[in-house]
Amino acid sequence: MAGQQLIPLNIVIADRNYRIKILPADEETVRKVLKTINEKILEFKTQFAGKDMQDYISMVLIWYATQAKEDNSQILNDELASSLLKMEKQLDEALQ
């Protein structure tokens, strides 16, 4: 990453503007995550009674953290299954 130029990006979360600097390769991912976050904020605003925007942001953070855990679990399960298949193949070859 050394030598890569960071680019400025204006983002909006819950109707508030922020200016951040990111790697150009991360721009698409950041935009997708922001879209998801803002959509979830709107979803929670229509489903739940909250006192203020902070409540909805907190709900989204909890949702996002648990979602990431589920996604990582699936990745780990896929990697484990792949490793087990490789080991099974090696055992089959060794026993022949």
mmCIF file of C-alpha atoms in Angstrom, residues 54-89:
data_model
loop_
_atom_site.group_PDB
_atom_site.id
_atom_site.type_symbol
_atom_site.label_atom_id
_atom_site.label_comp_id
_atom_site.label_asym_id
_atom_site.label_seq_id
_atom_site.Cartn_x
_atom_site.Cartn_y
_atom_site.Cartn_z
ATOM 1 C CA GLN A 54 -28.472 7.721 17.000
ATOM 2 C CA ASP A 55 -30.882 4.901 17.899
ATOM 3 C CA TYR A 56 -31.184 3.839 14.268
ATOM 4 C CA ILE A 57 -27.448 4.078 13.665
ATOM 5 C CA SER A 58 -26.883 1.857 16.702
ATOM 6 C CA MET A 59 -29.386 -0.696 15.380
ATOM 7 C CA VAL A 60 -27.626 -0.735 12.021
ATOM 8 C CA LEU A 61 -24.232 -1.214 13.670
ATOM 9 C CA ILE A 62 -25.526 -4.227 15.575
ATOM 10 C CA TRP A 63 -27.128 -5.639 12.423
ATOM 11 C CA TYR A 64 -23.971 -5.052 10.371
ATOM 12 C CA ALA A 65 -21.685 -6.638 12.974
ATOM 13 C CA THR A 66 -23.823 -9.764 13.220
ATOM 14 C CA GLN A 67 -24.169 -9.928 9.427
ATOM 15 C CA ALA A 68 -20.387 -9.804 9.029
ATOM 16 C CA LYS A 69 -20.036 -12.628 11.556
ATOM 17 C CA GLU A 70 -22.493 -14.778 9.577
ATOM 18 C CA ASP A 71 -20.680 -14.025 6.312
ATOM 19 C CA ASN A 72 -17.317 -14.947 7.881
ATOM 20 C CA SER A 73 -18.791 -18.168 9.262
ATOM 21 C CA GLN A 74 -19.916 -19.190 5.773
ATOM 22 C CA ILE A 75 -16.455 -18.409 4.358
ATOM 23 C CA LEU A 76 -14.848 -20.519 7.091
ATOM 24 C CA ASN A 77 -17.297 -23.374 6.451
ATOM 25 C CA ASP A 78 -16.527 -23.274 2.715
ATOM 26 C CA GLU A 79 -12.787 -23.284 3.399
ATOM 27 C CA LEU A 80 -13.160 -26.191 5.821
ATOM 28 C CA ALA A 81 -15.221 -28.185 3.326
ATOM 29 C CA SER A 82 -12.643 -27.540 0.611
ATOM 30 C CA SER A 83 -9.788 -28.633 2.893
ATOM 31 C CA LEU A 84 -11.641 -31.798 3.890
ATOM 32 C CA LEU A 85 -12.270 -32.696 0.246
ATOM 33 C CA LYS A 86 -8.563 -32.243 -0.539
ATOM 34 C CA MET A 87 -7.597 -34.444 2.408
ATOM 35 C CA GLU A 88 -10.112 -37.091 1.351
ATOM 36 C CA LYS A 89 -8.670 -37.105 -2.174
#
